Amino acid sequence: MKDKSIADLKIGSPKKTAAGMSAVVNATRVMLKNAGPVRGTKLLLALNQKGGIDCNSCAWADPEGERTHAEFCENGAKAIADEATWKRVGPDFFAKYSVSELASQSDRWLNAQGRITHPMMLDEGATHYRPIAWEEAFAIVSEHLNALGSPDEAVFYTSGRTSNEAAFLYQLFARSFGTNNLPDCSNMCHESTSVALAESIGLGKATIRLDDLEDTDLILIIGQNPGTNAPRMMSSLQRAKENGARIIAVNPLPEAGFLSFVNPNPEQYDDLKKFPMTVLRGRATPLADLHLPIRIGGDLAFLQGVIKAILDREKHSPEPLIDYEFINSKTEGFQDFVAGIETADWETILRASGLAPAQIESVADEFLKAERFVTCWAMGVTQHKQAVAAVQEIVNLHLLRGQIGKQGAGLCPVRGHSNVQGDRTMGIWEKMTPIFRKNLEKAFHFKTPKRDGFNTVEAIRAMYDNDAKVFFAVGGNFLSAAPDTEYTAGALRNCELTAQVITKLNRTALVTGRRSLILPCLGRTEIDMTGGKEQFVSTESTMLNVQMSKGILEPASAELRSEVWIVAKLAQAELKTRQTFDWERFVSDYDLIRDAIAKVVPGCENYNVRIRENGGFYMPNPPRERVFPTDSGFAKFAVSRIEEIVLGEGELLMTTIRAHDQFNTTVYEENDRYRGIRGSRRVIFMNADDIAARGLKSGDVVDLTSEFDGVVRSAETFVVVPYEIPKDCCATYFPEANPLIPIRSVADRSNCPTSKSVKIRVARSER
Ligand SMILES: Nc1nc2c(c(=O)[nH]1)N[C@H]1C(S)=C(S)[C@@H](COP(=O)(O)OP(=O)(O)OC[C@H]3O[C@@H](n4cnc5c(=O)[nH]c(N)nc54)[C@H](O)[C@@H]3O)O[C@H]1N2
Ligand SMILES: Nc1nc2c(c(=O)[nH]1)N[C@H]1C(S)=C(S)[C@@H](COP(=O)(O)OP(=O)(O)OC[C@H]3O[C@@H](n4cnc5c(=O)[nH]c(N)nc54)[C@H](O)[C@@H]3O)O[C@H]1N2
Ligand code: SF4
Ligand SMILES: [Mo]
């Protein structure tokens, strides 16, 4: 193993329990290393407290009532420590390293250099970024926007960390400029959920709150890894278990995060004397009662199997097993749905799901026994060709037994980025609902662009084909997050200008258009004195709770500006005489932005008052009240047919997953504790039989290729790791394997890249 990227790899055994003492130790270590003891403690005490800092990692909801002093998890601590680091990337740093030297470094190294302190510009043909004044930077963006043949040649991307206030202004700017090209990370994430739920129940969001999850009879966790990606969800799962719930996990991998959990928060223990011993001894609460190791991409088949089993039993049962009253009064499409399920044949269901009849029957048993159930899902369901259909099958299962809009029952898509949901609520979308459009036009006296904009995949293709020429991003790391890395790099390189509002150096700043700008912004942990007074922002959790977030640290540099300020100044520079409202006012007081939000976004009335009340407020959630705002007013059963994924000779089906030490493309460390991996992320988890069948063994180095539409894509140097994963399936980490994901391989109807099902081949590395 000579390659530097894999030289330090150590393969250990996967864990069966999540959190516990190692989580406490790790959180403390990372906080001390990055932020120091005083700032670190201050941050942790403010994290997720009412009126404190909303955790900038995942979108999991905070408790409604009393909060303990430790309302965070290991990964929340890592995320804020990463932002609060003492390290700085300033003009000296950029003078020292050329862009090509930086591009040869790993993602982890780039992130570890620290917070960017100054706006920077990469001139055409230049080898190094140079500092630039803010005003000059805006003039350059404006110059490029003005040179476009049409506003639709600009792309305005958003990642899900952006606050409601900044997101609202950003979409207002893009639409005032004349385009709906507002792709976001959601297009690669829960878009399949949003499309499916909007059609089936009239709202693309969760229908439950935390207390429903904690007091229910059954929880299905499908295609989601709570221990790593929404760690405080495990405290809720623990409470649910204590209240008697059963848990079923459907996942190709046996993830520690749903197997069992030791709660590391002392305040969660009634008898504090027991806390240290319980945590130290690692006495765990077992979570999943059943784990079904599903074949990758087999979720639609599995769900149809469960439904088919339920409907079969219904036929032979003297008592009704399904909720006819709910079906008759609240839904439509039931007969067609039943007919559709009847045509699904068991052989296909079993082959596609890779499960045994008894496994599916036992899940049907659980669903029939439960009076109330909740389904939680994430990327394991949404990033496949038939993802929209799979989410709608989850809804079908709930509709069948009236499991939406009652205590302890409902749908729980677990959103990713801390404010990805709020950004969409604020209008970050390549489309607009009619009511949003009407309100926006009325409040701001302008005609919004009629044409739908580009989503993420469409934006990449447009840039590649020279149909879009300016790429502007608020947050995110577009190149590494997107599919088909080489193609996306080509798309960015084709642009006249690429500009990013970011906090940390990332690869998108290194693979650029003809000119490139880095516009560094404040993070959520920092005090925001825009307009000469202390401002706060707000966000929406995965369970629709909108709450304030206020930073407490001195900014990493005096040159940093808030996202709100940057967007408003850009709008002023670009729209100049065309602006029909006073952007400067927004910068003086974010309350004025919230007043505008209140006028435009349904459910945000009286925003400024309600956001200041204890813990914020909930967005309207009609399905929770059994009101379904679909076109017909009924919840809809959807009919889908399973399209089996057929592998060619020697092919494996690859899923791409997150390690415990990363937040998306931000790699904190090259480890994945729960899966036993240390020192390198360039691994491929394979079934022992598949390894043997290829004449390989644990530790061998392989190259990966994928073939799609006649094009062969490749990613080199991955170490083989035997793992408990179904045969013909394998897993690699995101973003290392993104070069293998074809740009045209997307989910039907949502256009989400199929990052969780890529057909690949594995060959021994020749290097
Ligand atoms: N610490 C941390 N937290 C995060 C993130 C992070 O990177 N780090 N990212 C945030 C974001 S943006 C998001 S969207 C969420 C993502 O949260 P998750 O969706 O939990 O993350 P993933 O690791 O992408 O994959 C989810 C799980 O799906 C399983 N899986 C893979 N393929 C399939 C399949 O075909 N079927 C089924 N049933 N399961 C499958 C994988 O084994 C894995 O356990 O997390 C958010 N929170
Ligand atoms: N193969 C594969 N690809 C995937 C996925 C997958 O599961 N598999 N998951 C997809 C999903 S679910 C998502 S959400 C996307 C994520 O896509 P993105 O949201 O584009 O990516 P992130 O890695 O979250 O963005 C990290 C960057 O955000 C910047 N940043 C951090 N904090 C702030 C802030 O407060 N403000 C601003 N302005 N910038 C900040 C930092 O500079 C950092 O480099 O990736 C997608 N790509
Ligand atoms: S569960 Fe998510 S939001 Fe909550 S503290 Fe952990 S990372 Fe932050
Ligand atoms: Mo995501």
Short mmCIF file of C-alpha atoms in Angstrom, two decimals, residues 274-709:
data_model
loop_
_atom_site.label_atom_id
_atom_site.label_comp_id
_atom_site.label_asym_id
_atom_site.label_seq_id
_atom_site.Cartn_x
_atom_site.Cartn_y
_atom_site.Cartn_z
CA LYS A 274 -25.97 5.49 37.99
CA PHE A 275 -24.92 7.70 35.09
CA PRO A 276 -21.16 7.33 34.95
CA MET A 277 -21.26 3.59 35.54
CA THR A 278 -24.02 3.02 33.00
CA VAL A 279 -22.20 5.06 30.40
CA LEU A 280 -18.78 3.64 31.24
CA ARG A 281 -19.96 0.08 31.24
CA GLY A 282 -21.77 0.82 28.04
CA ARG A 283 -25.05 -0.66 29.23
CA ALA A 284 -27.00 -0.15 26.09
CA THR A 285 -30.67 0.11 25.22
CA PRO A 286 -31.24 -2.35 22.38
CA LEU A 287 -33.11 -0.51 19.65
CA ALA A 288 -34.07 -2.48 16.54
CA ASP A 289 -36.15 -5.60 17.21
CA LEU A 290 -35.79 -6.59 13.58
CA HIS A 291 -33.09 -5.73 11.09
CA LEU A 292 -33.81 -6.56 7.46
CA PRO A 293 -30.63 -6.50 5.35
CA ILE A 294 -32.34 -5.33 2.19
CA ARG A 295 -30.71 -5.45 -1.20
CA ILE A 296 -29.71 -1.95 -2.36
CA GLY A 297 -32.58 -0.31 -4.23
CA GLY A 298 -35.05 -2.95 -3.03
CA ASP A 299 -37.22 -0.64 -0.92
CA LEU A 300 -40.17 -0.28 -3.29
CA ALA A 301 -40.29 -4.06 -3.65
CA PHE A 302 -40.06 -4.57 0.12
CA LEU A 303 -42.87 -2.08 0.80
CA GLN A 304 -45.09 -3.63 -1.86
CA GLY A 305 -44.39 -7.02 -0.31
CA VAL A 306 -45.48 -5.84 3.12
CA ILE A 307 -48.61 -4.24 1.68
CA LYS A 308 -49.39 -7.34 -0.37
CA ALA A 309 -49.08 -9.51 2.72
CA ILE A 310 -51.41 -7.17 4.65
CA LEU A 311 -53.98 -7.13 1.83
CA ASP A 312 -53.79 -10.95 1.51
CA ARG A 313 -54.53 -11.34 5.19
CA GLU A 314 -57.32 -8.79 4.98
CA LYS A 315 -59.03 -11.00 2.40
CA HIS A 316 -59.13 -13.92 4.84
CA SER A 317 -59.80 -12.03 8.02
CA PRO A 318 -63.25 -11.89 9.61
CA GLU A 319 -62.36 -8.51 11.13
CA PRO A 320 -61.27 -5.60 8.95
CA LEU A 321 -57.49 -5.17 9.24
CA ILE A 322 -57.34 -1.90 7.40
CA ASP A 323 -58.95 1.44 8.20
CA TYR A 324 -61.90 1.62 5.81
CA GLU A 325 -63.38 4.63 7.50
CA PHE A 326 -60.20 6.64 6.91
CA ILE A 327 -59.80 5.26 3.40
CA ASN A 328 -63.35 6.12 2.43
CA SER A 329 -63.50 9.56 3.95
CA LYS A 330 -59.97 10.86 3.42
CA THR A 331 -58.37 9.15 0.44
CA GLU A 332 -58.82 8.38 -3.24
CA GLY A 333 -57.37 5.82 -5.61
CA PHE A 334 -57.77 2.85 -3.27
CA GLN A 335 -59.27 0.42 -5.83
CA ASP A 336 -56.57 1.12 -8.43
CA PHE A 337 -53.95 0.76 -5.75
CA VAL A 338 -55.24 -2.64 -4.65
CA ALA A 339 -55.39 -3.77 -8.28
CA GLY A 340 -51.80 -2.58 -8.76
CA ILE A 341 -50.52 -4.47 -5.72
CA GLU A 342 -52.27 -7.60 -6.97
CA THR A 343 -50.24 -7.48 -10.18
CA ALA A 344 -46.96 -7.28 -8.26
CA ASP A 345 -45.64 -10.83 -8.17
CA TRP A 346 -43.89 -12.36 -5.22
CA GLU A 347 -40.92 -13.58 -7.20
CA THR A 348 -40.06 -10.07 -8.31
CA ILE A 349 -40.62 -8.71 -4.80
CA LEU A 350 -38.31 -11.28 -3.25
CA ARG A 351 -35.63 -11.01 -5.90
CA ALA A 352 -35.60 -7.20 -5.91
CA SER A 353 -35.64 -6.85 -2.13
CA GLY A 354 -33.30 -9.76 -1.51
CA LEU A 355 -35.48 -10.73 1.47
CA ALA A 356 -37.11 -14.01 2.45
CA PRO A 357 -40.92 -14.42 2.57
CA ALA A 358 -40.75 -14.91 6.35
CA GLN A 359 -38.95 -11.60 6.79
CA ILE A 360 -41.62 -9.70 4.87
CA GLU A 361 -44.42 -11.57 6.66
CA SER A 362 -42.93 -10.73 10.04
CA VAL A 363 -42.91 -7.02 9.14
CA ALA A 364 -46.55 -7.29 8.04
CA ASP A 365 -47.28 -8.88 11.47
CA GLU A 366 -45.68 -5.92 13.21
CA PHE A 367 -47.66 -3.41 11.17
CA LEU A 368 -50.91 -5.21 11.88
CA LYS A 369 -50.20 -5.47 15.59
CA ALA A 370 -49.35 -1.79 15.94
CA GLU A 371 -52.17 0.62 16.56
CA ARG A 372 -49.88 3.55 15.83
CA PHE A 373 -46.79 3.63 13.70
CA VAL A 374 -44.17 6.06 12.41
CA THR A 375 -41.89 5.62 9.39
CA CYS A 376 -38.55 7.43 9.29
CA TRP A 377 -36.50 7.55 6.11
CA ALA A 378 -33.65 9.38 4.45
CA MET A 379 -31.14 8.97 1.63
CA GLY A 380 -31.28 5.15 1.48
CA VAL A 381 -34.78 5.65 0.02
CA THR A 382 -34.55 8.95 -1.88
CA GLN A 383 -31.48 8.51 -4.08
CA HIS A 384 -32.69 5.77 -6.44
CA LYS A 385 -34.40 5.73 -9.83
CA GLN A 386 -37.71 4.69 -8.27
CA ALA A 387 -37.34 6.82 -5.16
CA VAL A 388 -40.53 8.84 -5.61
CA ALA A 389 -42.49 5.61 -5.99
CA ALA A 390 -40.83 4.17 -2.88
CA VAL A 391 -41.76 7.21 -0.76
CA GLN A 392 -45.31 7.03 -2.09
CA GLU A 393 -45.42 3.35 -1.11
CA ILE A 394 -44.52 4.39 2.44
CA VAL A 395 -47.47 6.79 2.31
CA ASN A 396 -49.71 4.01 0.92
CA LEU A 397 -48.80 1.81 3.88
CA HIS A 398 -49.77 4.60 6.27
CA LEU A 399 -53.01 5.46 4.44
CA LEU A 400 -54.04 1.82 4.47
CA ARG A 401 -54.23 1.81 8.24
CA GLY A 402 -55.13 5.48 8.81
CA GLN A 403 -51.67 6.22 10.21
CA ILE A 404 -51.41 9.91 9.45
CA GLY A 405 -52.74 12.72 11.59
CA LYS A 406 -53.17 10.95 14.87
CA GLN A 407 -51.09 10.95 18.02
CA GLY A 408 -48.12 8.61 17.77
CA ALA A 409 -48.53 8.00 14.04
CA GLY A 410 -47.22 9.54 10.86
CA LEU A 411 -44.49 10.18 8.33
CA CYS A 412 -41.00 11.28 9.30
CA PRO A 413 -38.67 12.07 6.43
CA VAL A 414 -35.46 12.96 8.26
CA ARG A 415 -34.03 16.06 6.54
CA GLY A 416 -30.32 16.53 6.22
CA HIS A 417 -28.86 20.02 6.39
CA SER A 418 -29.86 22.08 9.41
CA ASN A 419 -32.02 24.50 7.40
CA VAL A 420 -32.64 22.73 4.13
CA GLN A 421 -36.35 22.63 4.93
CA GLY A 422 -36.53 26.31 5.87
CA ASP A 423 -34.72 27.34 2.69
CA ARG A 424 -37.41 25.64 0.63
CA THR A 425 -40.16 27.21 2.73
CA MET A 426 -38.54 30.59 2.01
CA GLY A 427 -38.75 30.01 -1.74
CA ILE A 428 -35.40 28.44 -2.63
CA TRP A 429 -36.79 26.28 -5.39
CA GLU A 430 -36.58 26.24 -9.13
CA LYS A 431 -40.37 26.52 -9.11
CA MET A 432 -42.95 28.49 -7.13
CA THR A 433 -46.35 27.62 -5.74
CA PRO A 434 -49.08 29.91 -7.15
CA ILE A 435 -49.73 31.44 -3.73
CA PHE A 436 -46.04 32.15 -3.12
CA ARG A 437 -45.77 33.79 -6.54
CA LYS A 438 -48.87 35.90 -5.99
CA ASN A 439 -47.73 37.08 -2.56
CA LEU A 440 -44.19 37.82 -3.74
CA GLU A 441 -45.41 39.88 -6.68
CA LYS A 442 -47.87 41.76 -4.50
CA ALA A 443 -45.45 42.50 -1.69
CA PHE A 444 -42.59 43.59 -3.94
CA HIS A 445 -44.41 45.02 -6.97
CA PHE A 446 -42.67 43.08 -9.72
CA LYS A 447 -43.45 40.35 -12.23
CA THR A 448 -41.67 37.13 -11.30
CA PRO A 449 -40.13 35.06 -14.12
CA LYS A 450 -42.66 32.58 -15.49
CA ARG A 451 -40.36 29.78 -16.62
CA ASP A 452 -39.32 27.11 -14.13
CA GLY A 453 -35.61 27.26 -13.41
CA PHE A 454 -32.91 24.60 -13.43
CA ASN A 455 -32.64 22.05 -10.65
CA THR A 456 -29.13 20.88 -9.73
CA VAL A 457 -28.69 18.26 -12.44
CA GLU A 458 -30.21 20.53 -15.09
CA ALA A 459 -27.94 23.38 -13.95
CA ILE A 460 -24.84 21.20 -14.34
CA ARG A 461 -25.90 20.13 -17.80
CA ALA A 462 -26.68 23.71 -18.79
CA MET A 463 -23.24 24.89 -17.65
CA TYR A 464 -21.62 21.99 -19.44
CA ASP A 465 -23.46 22.91 -22.64
CA ASN A 466 -22.64 26.63 -22.25
CA ASP A 467 -26.30 27.48 -21.68
CA ALA A 468 -25.43 28.92 -18.26
CA LYS A 469 -22.31 31.00 -17.68
CA VAL A 470 -22.37 32.39 -14.16
CA PHE A 471 -22.47 30.10 -11.13
CA PHE A 472 -23.11 31.74 -7.76
CA ALA A 473 -23.44 29.66 -4.59
CA VAL A 474 -24.54 30.54 -1.09
CA GLY A 475 -22.91 27.75 0.88
CA GLY A 476 -22.15 24.21 -0.15
CA ASN A 477 -19.43 22.51 -2.11
CA PHE A 478 -21.07 22.00 -5.46
CA LEU A 479 -18.31 20.12 -7.25
CA SER A 480 -17.86 17.45 -4.59
CA ALA A 481 -21.53 17.11 -3.68
CA ALA A 482 -22.72 16.75 -7.26
CA PRO A 483 -22.68 13.50 -9.23
CA ASP A 484 -20.23 12.76 -12.05
CA THR A 485 -17.30 14.76 -10.67
CA GLU A 486 -15.38 15.03 -13.96
CA TYR A 487 -18.46 16.18 -15.86
CA THR A 488 -19.40 18.68 -13.16
CA ALA A 489 -15.82 19.97 -13.14
CA GLY A 490 -16.15 20.50 -16.88
CA ALA A 491 -19.41 22.36 -16.30
CA LEU A 492 -17.83 24.72 -13.74
CA ARG A 493 -14.75 25.29 -15.90
CA ASN A 494 -17.03 26.35 -18.76
CA CYS A 495 -18.43 29.24 -16.73
CA GLU A 496 -17.34 32.83 -17.13
CA LEU A 497 -17.55 33.34 -13.38
CA THR A 498 -17.93 31.01 -10.41
CA ALA A 499 -18.50 32.66 -7.03
CA GLN A 500 -19.06 31.11 -3.64
CA VAL A 501 -20.22 32.45 -0.30
CA ILE A 502 -18.46 30.03 2.04
CA THR A 503 -16.78 29.69 5.41
CA LYS A 504 -14.13 27.07 4.64
CA LEU A 505 -11.97 26.26 1.67
CA ASN A 506 -13.37 23.51 -0.51
CA ARG A 507 -12.85 21.91 -3.90
CA THR A 508 -15.40 24.07 -5.71
CA ALA A 509 -13.13 27.06 -5.04
CA LEU A 510 -10.30 25.21 -6.81
CA VAL A 511 -12.02 24.01 -9.97
CA THR A 512 -13.35 27.28 -11.28
CA GLY A 513 -14.75 29.25 -14.17
CA ARG A 514 -12.66 31.77 -16.13
CA ARG A 515 -12.71 33.95 -13.02
CA SER A 516 -13.56 32.93 -9.48
CA LEU A 517 -14.56 34.66 -6.27
CA ILE A 518 -14.53 33.46 -2.66
CA LEU A 519 -16.86 35.55 -0.50
CA PRO A 520 -16.36 34.52 3.15
CA CYS A 521 -19.29 34.79 5.51
CA LEU A 522 -20.09 34.60 9.21
CA GLY A 523 -21.10 31.23 10.58
CA ARG A 524 -24.03 30.57 12.86
CA THR A 525 -21.81 30.49 15.96
CA GLU A 526 -20.68 34.10 15.45
CA ILE A 527 -22.10 37.42 16.63
CA ASP A 528 -23.74 39.20 13.72
CA MET A 529 -23.49 43.00 14.05
CA THR A 530 -24.82 43.81 10.60
CA GLY A 531 -26.35 47.30 10.51
CA GLY A 532 -24.58 48.16 13.77
CA LYS A 533 -26.81 46.04 15.99
CA GLU A 534 -26.86 42.45 17.12
CA GLN A 535 -29.00 40.44 14.71
CA PHE A 536 -30.37 36.93 14.92
CA VAL A 537 -31.59 34.55 12.22
CA SER A 538 -34.04 31.66 12.13
CA THR A 539 -34.30 28.11 10.82
CA GLU A 540 -36.87 25.31 10.41
CA SER A 541 -36.27 21.79 11.70
CA THR A 542 -37.31 18.56 10.02
CA MET A 543 -40.43 18.62 12.21
CA LEU A 544 -41.46 22.12 11.06
CA ASN A 545 -40.42 24.00 14.18
CA VAL A 546 -39.12 27.48 13.32
CA GLN A 547 -36.73 28.92 15.87
CA MET A 548 -34.16 31.64 16.32
CA SER A 549 -30.43 31.23 16.28
CA LYS A 550 -28.02 33.77 17.67
CA GLY A 551 -24.24 33.50 17.59
CA ILE A 552 -22.06 34.16 20.62
CA LEU A 553 -18.45 34.16 19.37
CA GLU A 554 -16.42 37.05 18.00
CA PRO A 555 -16.25 36.63 14.20
CA ALA A 556 -13.24 34.77 12.79
CA SER A 557 -12.22 37.98 10.99
CA ALA A 558 -13.38 41.60 10.85
CA GLU A 559 -13.72 41.21 7.07
CA LEU A 560 -16.46 38.59 7.31
CA ARG A 561 -20.01 39.58 6.44
CA SER A 562 -23.33 37.89 7.07
CA GLU A 563 -25.02 35.97 4.26
CA VAL A 564 -27.87 38.49 4.50
CA TRP A 565 -25.48 41.41 3.98
CA ILE A 566 -23.74 39.70 1.06
CA VAL A 567 -26.97 38.91 -0.75
CA ALA A 568 -28.40 42.39 -0.14
CA LYS A 569 -25.23 44.12 -1.34
CA LEU A 570 -25.11 41.90 -4.42
CA ALA A 571 -28.71 42.84 -5.17
CA GLN A 572 -27.91 46.52 -4.76
CA ALA A 573 -24.86 46.30 -7.02
CA GLU A 574 -26.67 44.35 -9.69
CA LEU A 575 -30.18 45.73 -9.70
CA LYS A 576 -29.09 49.35 -9.12
CA THR A 577 -31.75 51.54 -10.74
CA ARG A 578 -33.97 48.54 -11.50
CA GLN A 579 -34.69 47.81 -7.86
CA THR A 580 -38.22 48.53 -6.81
CA PHE A 581 -37.58 48.33 -3.07
CA ASP A 582 -35.00 49.38 -0.58
CA TRP A 583 -32.49 46.58 0.01
CA GLU A 584 -30.47 48.73 2.39
CA ARG A 585 -33.31 48.67 4.91
CA PHE A 586 -33.13 44.88 5.10
CA VAL A 587 -29.50 45.08 6.11
CA SER A 588 -30.21 47.53 8.90
CA ASP A 589 -32.62 45.26 10.72
CA TYR A 590 -33.44 41.60 10.01
CA ASP A 591 -36.89 42.17 11.56
CA LEU A 592 -37.73 43.95 8.32
CA ILE A 593 -36.85 40.81 6.35
CA ARG A 594 -39.04 38.78 8.69
CA ASP A 595 -41.88 41.26 8.15
CA ALA A 596 -41.52 40.66 4.42
CA ILE A 597 -41.45 36.89 4.96
CA ALA A 598 -44.65 37.23 6.97
CA LYS A 599 -46.35 38.85 3.98
CA VAL A 600 -45.18 36.31 1.43
CA VAL A 601 -44.83 32.88 3.06
CA PRO A 602 -48.13 31.32 4.17
CA GLY A 603 -47.86 30.27 7.80
CA CYS A 604 -45.27 32.91 8.72
CA GLU A 605 -47.77 35.56 9.76
CA ASN A 606 -46.65 37.60 12.73
CA TYR A 607 -43.17 36.08 12.35
CA ASN A 608 -41.33 38.63 14.48
CA VAL A 609 -43.52 38.10 17.48
CA ARG A 610 -43.78 34.35 17.28
CA ILE A 611 -40.08 33.74 16.63
CA ARG A 612 -39.28 35.47 19.91
CA GLU A 613 -41.74 33.42 21.92
CA ASN A 614 -40.53 30.43 23.85
CA GLY A 615 -38.87 28.07 21.37
CA GLY A 616 -40.39 29.61 18.22
CA PHE A 617 -43.39 28.26 16.35
CA TYR A 618 -44.53 25.45 14.05
CA MET A 619 -45.27 25.89 10.35
CA PRO A 620 -48.81 24.85 9.38
CA ASN A 621 -49.14 21.11 8.87
CA PRO A 622 -52.60 20.29 7.48
CA PRO A 623 -51.98 16.53 7.02
CA ARG A 624 -51.34 16.40 10.74
CA GLU A 625 -54.97 17.46 11.15
CA ARG A 626 -56.06 15.01 8.46
CA VAL A 627 -56.59 17.82 5.98
CA PHE A 628 -54.91 16.98 2.68
CA PRO A 629 -54.28 20.03 0.50
CA THR A 630 -53.90 18.07 -2.75
CA ASP A 631 -55.72 19.18 -5.91
CA SER A 632 -58.73 17.03 -4.93
CA GLY A 633 -58.58 17.53 -1.18
CA PHE A 634 -58.01 13.79 -0.65
CA ALA A 635 -54.86 11.91 0.23
CA LYS A 636 -53.89 9.80 -2.75
CA PHE A 637 -52.96 6.17 -3.03
CA ALA A 638 -50.26 5.93 -5.69
CA VAL A 639 -49.77 3.03 -8.07
CA SER A 640 -46.25 1.98 -9.07
CA ARG A 641 -44.64 -0.97 -10.80
CA ILE A 642 -41.33 -2.36 -9.63
CA GLU A 643 -38.52 -1.93 -12.17
CA GLU A 644 -35.90 -4.46 -11.19
CA ILE A 645 -32.27 -3.38 -11.25
CA VAL A 646 -30.53 -5.98 -13.38
CA LEU A 647 -26.77 -6.31 -13.02
CA GLY A 648 -24.48 -7.25 -15.88
CA GLU A 649 -21.88 -9.98 -15.62
CA GLY A 650 -19.45 -9.15 -12.82
CA GLU A 651 -21.27 -5.96 -11.81
CA LEU A 652 -22.00 -4.91 -8.24
CA LEU A 653 -24.64 -2.44 -7.09
CA MET A 654 -22.93 0.34 -5.16
CA THR A 655 -24.45 2.66 -2.59
CA THR A 656 -22.58 5.74 -1.29
CA ILE A 657 -22.74 6.50 2.42
CA ARG A 658 -21.56 8.98 5.04
CA ALA A 659 -18.90 8.17 7.62
CA HIS A 660 -19.21 9.21 11.26
CA ASP A 661 -16.45 11.82 10.87
CA GLN A 662 -17.79 13.90 8.03
CA PHE A 663 -20.53 16.37 7.31
CA ASN A 664 -21.27 15.81 3.65
CA THR A 665 -18.18 16.94 1.76
CA THR A 666 -16.53 18.30 4.91
CA VAL A 667 -14.26 15.57 6.19
CA TYR A 668 -13.36 16.09 9.86
CA GLU A 669 -11.20 12.99 10.14
CA GLU A 670 -10.48 9.95 7.98
CA ASN A 671 -12.31 7.67 10.41
CA ASP A 672 -15.64 5.90 10.68
CA ARG A 673 -15.67 4.55 14.22
CA TYR A 674 -18.95 2.65 14.07
CA ARG A 675 -17.91 0.75 10.97
CA GLY A 676 -14.43 0.01 12.32
CA ILE A 677 -12.54 2.15 9.78
CA ARG A 678 -9.58 4.36 10.70
CA GLY A 679 -7.02 6.33 8.74
CA SER A 680 -8.55 6.37 5.25
CA ARG A 681 -11.92 6.71 3.57
CA ARG A 682 -10.94 5.07 0.30
CA VAL A 683 -12.56 1.74 1.10
CA ILE A 684 -15.15 -0.45 -0.55
CA PHE A 685 -17.33 -2.55 1.74
CA MET A 686 -18.06 -5.89 0.05
CA ASN A 687 -19.73 -9.18 0.83
CA ALA A 688 -17.17 -11.93 1.56
CA ASP A 689 -18.56 -14.12 -1.25
CA ASP A 690 -18.20 -11.33 -3.79
CA ILE A 691 -14.63 -10.74 -2.66
CA ALA A 692 -13.78 -14.42 -3.01
CA ALA A 693 -15.57 -14.73 -6.36
CA ARG A 694 -13.25 -12.05 -7.76
CA GLY A 695 -10.12 -13.68 -6.39
CA LEU A 696 -9.64 -10.78 -4.00
CA LYS A 697 -9.05 -10.61 -0.25
CA SER A 698 -9.41 -8.12 2.55
CA GLY A 699 -6.97 -5.22 2.13
CA ASP A 700 -6.50 -5.60 -1.63
CA VAL A 701 -6.44 -2.37 -3.60
CA VAL A 702 -8.94 -2.05 -6.43
CA ASP A 703 -10.08 0.45 -9.03
CA LEU A 704 -13.77 1.02 -9.70
CA THR A 705 -15.55 1.68 -12.97
CA SER A 706 -19.17 2.31 -13.89
CA GLU A 707 -20.62 2.06 -17.37
CA PHE A 708 -23.70 4.06 -18.31
CA ASP A 709 -25.00 5.26 -21.68
#
